[in-house]
Amino acid sequence: IKLVSKNTCGYGISIDLDAFCATDAPGVGTPEIGGIKAAEFIDFWQDNPNVGKLLVVEIAEFMPHKDDMSKRTQRLIFDIIESIYVPKILRLRV
């Protein structure tokens, strides 16, 4: 984040849901056993003061028909968006 934030007006990221642990994101084409833990990923974005220049987020590889009955992957998408953008919105209101 330091590197992409330096001397730029902003950056974007692409989040491939296939990289998350299969228990957190079952609704993908290639579920990953032992992948990224959703809670750790979300905590990183909520706790990182350097995300201020993040402008755009792309979320890829969601396959709703493969999601489980509790819609864990769909909820993960909402949680990711919320963890990234709610702190940015709250900072704008100050």
mmCIF file of C-alpha atoms in Angstrom:
data_model
loop_
_atom_site.group_PDB
_atom_site.id
_atom_site.type_symbol
_atom_site.label_atom_id
_atom_site.label_comp_id
_atom_site.label_asym_id
_atom_site.label_seq_id
_atom_site.Cartn_x
_atom_site.Cartn_y
_atom_site.Cartn_z
ATOM 1 C CA ILE A 1 0.000 0.000 0.000
ATOM 2 C CA LYS A 2 2.889 2.363 0.743
ATOM 3 C CA LEU A 3 4.350 1.766 -2.714
ATOM 4 C CA VAL A 4 1.133 2.298 -4.673
ATOM 5 C CA SER A 5 0.157 5.304 -2.541
ATOM 6 C CA LYS A 6 3.419 7.162 -3.069
ATOM 7 C CA ASN A 7 3.343 10.032 -5.585
ATOM 8 C CA THR A 8 -0.104 9.153 -6.917
ATOM 9 C CA CYS A 9 -3.622 10.445 -6.539
ATOM 10 C CA GLY A 10 -4.958 6.947 -5.870
ATOM 11 C CA TYR A 11 -4.990 3.277 -6.703
ATOM 12 C CA GLY A 12 -7.435 0.422 -7.249
ATOM 13 C CA ILE A 13 -7.484 -3.230 -6.289
ATOM 14 C CA SER A 14 -9.028 -6.355 -7.714
ATOM 15 C CA ILE A 15 -10.220 -8.922 -5.185
ATOM 16 C CA ASP A 16 -10.567 -12.450 -6.536
ATOM 17 C CA LEU A 17 -12.950 -14.325 -4.250
ATOM 18 C CA ASP A 18 -11.325 -17.627 -5.300
ATOM 19 C CA ALA A 19 -8.378 -16.679 -3.072
ATOM 20 C CA PHE A 20 -10.477 -16.807 0.107
ATOM 21 C CA CYS A 21 -10.784 -19.887 2.258
ATOM 22 C CA ALA A 22 -13.521 -22.170 0.925
ATOM 23 C CA THR A 23 -15.372 -22.021 4.236
ATOM 24 C CA ASP A 24 -15.637 -18.216 3.897
ATOM 25 C CA ALA A 25 -16.365 -18.116 0.159
ATOM 26 C CA PRO A 26 -18.006 -21.285 -1.164
ATOM 27 C CA GLY A 27 -19.718 -19.465 -4.046
ATOM 28 C CA VAL A 28 -16.723 -19.357 -6.385
ATOM 29 C CA GLY A 29 -15.433 -21.360 -9.321
ATOM 30 C CA THR A 30 -12.332 -22.679 -7.573
ATOM 31 C CA PRO A 31 -12.805 -22.852 -3.782
ATOM 32 C CA GLU A 32 -9.456 -22.603 -1.985
ATOM 33 C CA ILE A 33 -8.823 -24.855 1.002
ATOM 34 C CA GLY A 34 -6.506 -22.898 3.306
ATOM 35 C CA GLY A 35 -7.010 -19.613 1.451
ATOM 36 C CA ILE A 36 -7.185 -16.099 2.856
ATOM 37 C CA LYS A 37 -9.243 -15.864 6.038
ATOM 38 C CA ALA A 38 -12.071 -13.387 5.473
ATOM 39 C CA ALA A 39 -11.925 -11.985 9.005
ATOM 40 C CA GLU A 40 -8.203 -11.199 8.700
ATOM 41 C CA PHE A 41 -8.694 -9.548 5.312
ATOM 42 C CA ILE A 42 -11.545 -7.392 6.599
ATOM 43 C CA ASP A 43 -9.635 -6.465 9.763
ATOM 44 C CA PHE A 44 -6.696 -5.337 7.619
ATOM 45 C CA TRP A 45 -8.823 -2.866 5.656
ATOM 46 C CA GLN A 46 -10.608 -1.557 8.729
ATOM 47 C CA ASP A 47 -7.414 -1.057 10.715
ATOM 48 C CA ASN A 48 -5.093 0.303 8.015
ATOM 49 C CA PRO A 49 -4.716 4.102 7.965
ATOM 50 C CA ASN A 50 -2.970 4.015 4.568
ATOM 51 C CA VAL A 51 -6.032 2.986 2.555
ATOM 52 C CA GLY A 52 -7.067 6.611 2.099
ATOM 53 C CA LYS A 53 -5.924 6.699 -1.534
ATOM 54 C CA LEU A 54 -7.841 3.547 -2.464
ATOM 55 C CA LEU A 55 -10.325 4.730 -5.090
ATOM 56 C CA VAL A 56 -11.684 1.642 -6.836
ATOM 57 C CA VAL A 57 -12.405 -1.946 -5.807
ATOM 58 C CA GLU A 58 -13.250 -4.733 -8.226
ATOM 59 C CA ILE A 59 -14.622 -7.979 -6.802
ATOM 60 C CA ALA A 60 -14.382 -10.943 -9.156
ATOM 61 C CA GLU A 61 -15.325 -14.620 -9.372
ATOM 62 C CA PHE A 62 -18.630 -14.620 -7.476
ATOM 63 C CA MET A 63 -20.874 -17.465 -8.623
ATOM 64 C CA PRO A 64 -24.226 -17.057 -6.836
ATOM 65 C CA HIS A 65 -25.499 -20.468 -7.945
ATOM 66 C CA LYS A 66 -22.585 -22.101 -6.102
ATOM 67 C CA ASP A 67 -23.082 -20.156 -2.864
ATOM 68 C CA ASP A 68 -24.457 -22.041 0.136
ATOM 69 C CA MET A 69 -27.902 -21.622 1.703
ATOM 70 C CA SER A 70 -26.643 -19.009 4.171
ATOM 71 C CA LYS A 71 -25.112 -16.995 1.302
ATOM 72 C CA ARG A 72 -21.688 -16.784 2.918
ATOM 73 C CA THR A 73 -19.976 -15.521 -0.225
ATOM 74 C CA GLN A 74 -22.589 -12.845 -0.804
ATOM 75 C CA ARG A 75 -22.239 -11.718 2.822
ATOM 76 C CA LEU A 76 -18.459 -11.667 2.408
ATOM 77 C CA ILE A 77 -18.816 -9.285 -0.533
ATOM 78 C CA PHE A 78 -20.969 -6.934 1.551
ATOM 79 C CA ASP A 79 -18.500 -7.172 4.452
ATOM 80 C CA ILE A 80 -15.556 -6.351 2.176
ATOM 81 C CA ILE A 81 -17.298 -3.330 0.694
ATOM 82 C CA GLU A 82 -18.372 -2.138 4.112
ATOM 83 C CA SER A 83 -14.893 -2.572 5.627
ATOM 84 C CA ILE A 84 -13.293 -0.538 2.849
ATOM 85 C CA TYR A 85 -15.818 2.198 2.185
ATOM 86 C CA VAL A 86 -17.597 2.917 5.498
ATOM 87 C CA PRO A 87 -14.417 4.244 7.159
ATOM 88 C CA LYS A 88 -13.760 6.410 4.073
ATOM 89 C CA ILE A 89 -17.302 7.796 4.177
ATOM 90 C CA LEU A 90 -17.065 8.513 7.900
ATOM 91 C CA ARG A 91 -13.805 10.404 7.364
ATOM 92 C CA LEU A 92 -15.523 12.568 4.718
ATOM 93 C CA ARG A 93 -18.274 13.537 7.182
ATOM 94 C CA VAL A 94 -15.819 14.979 9.699
#
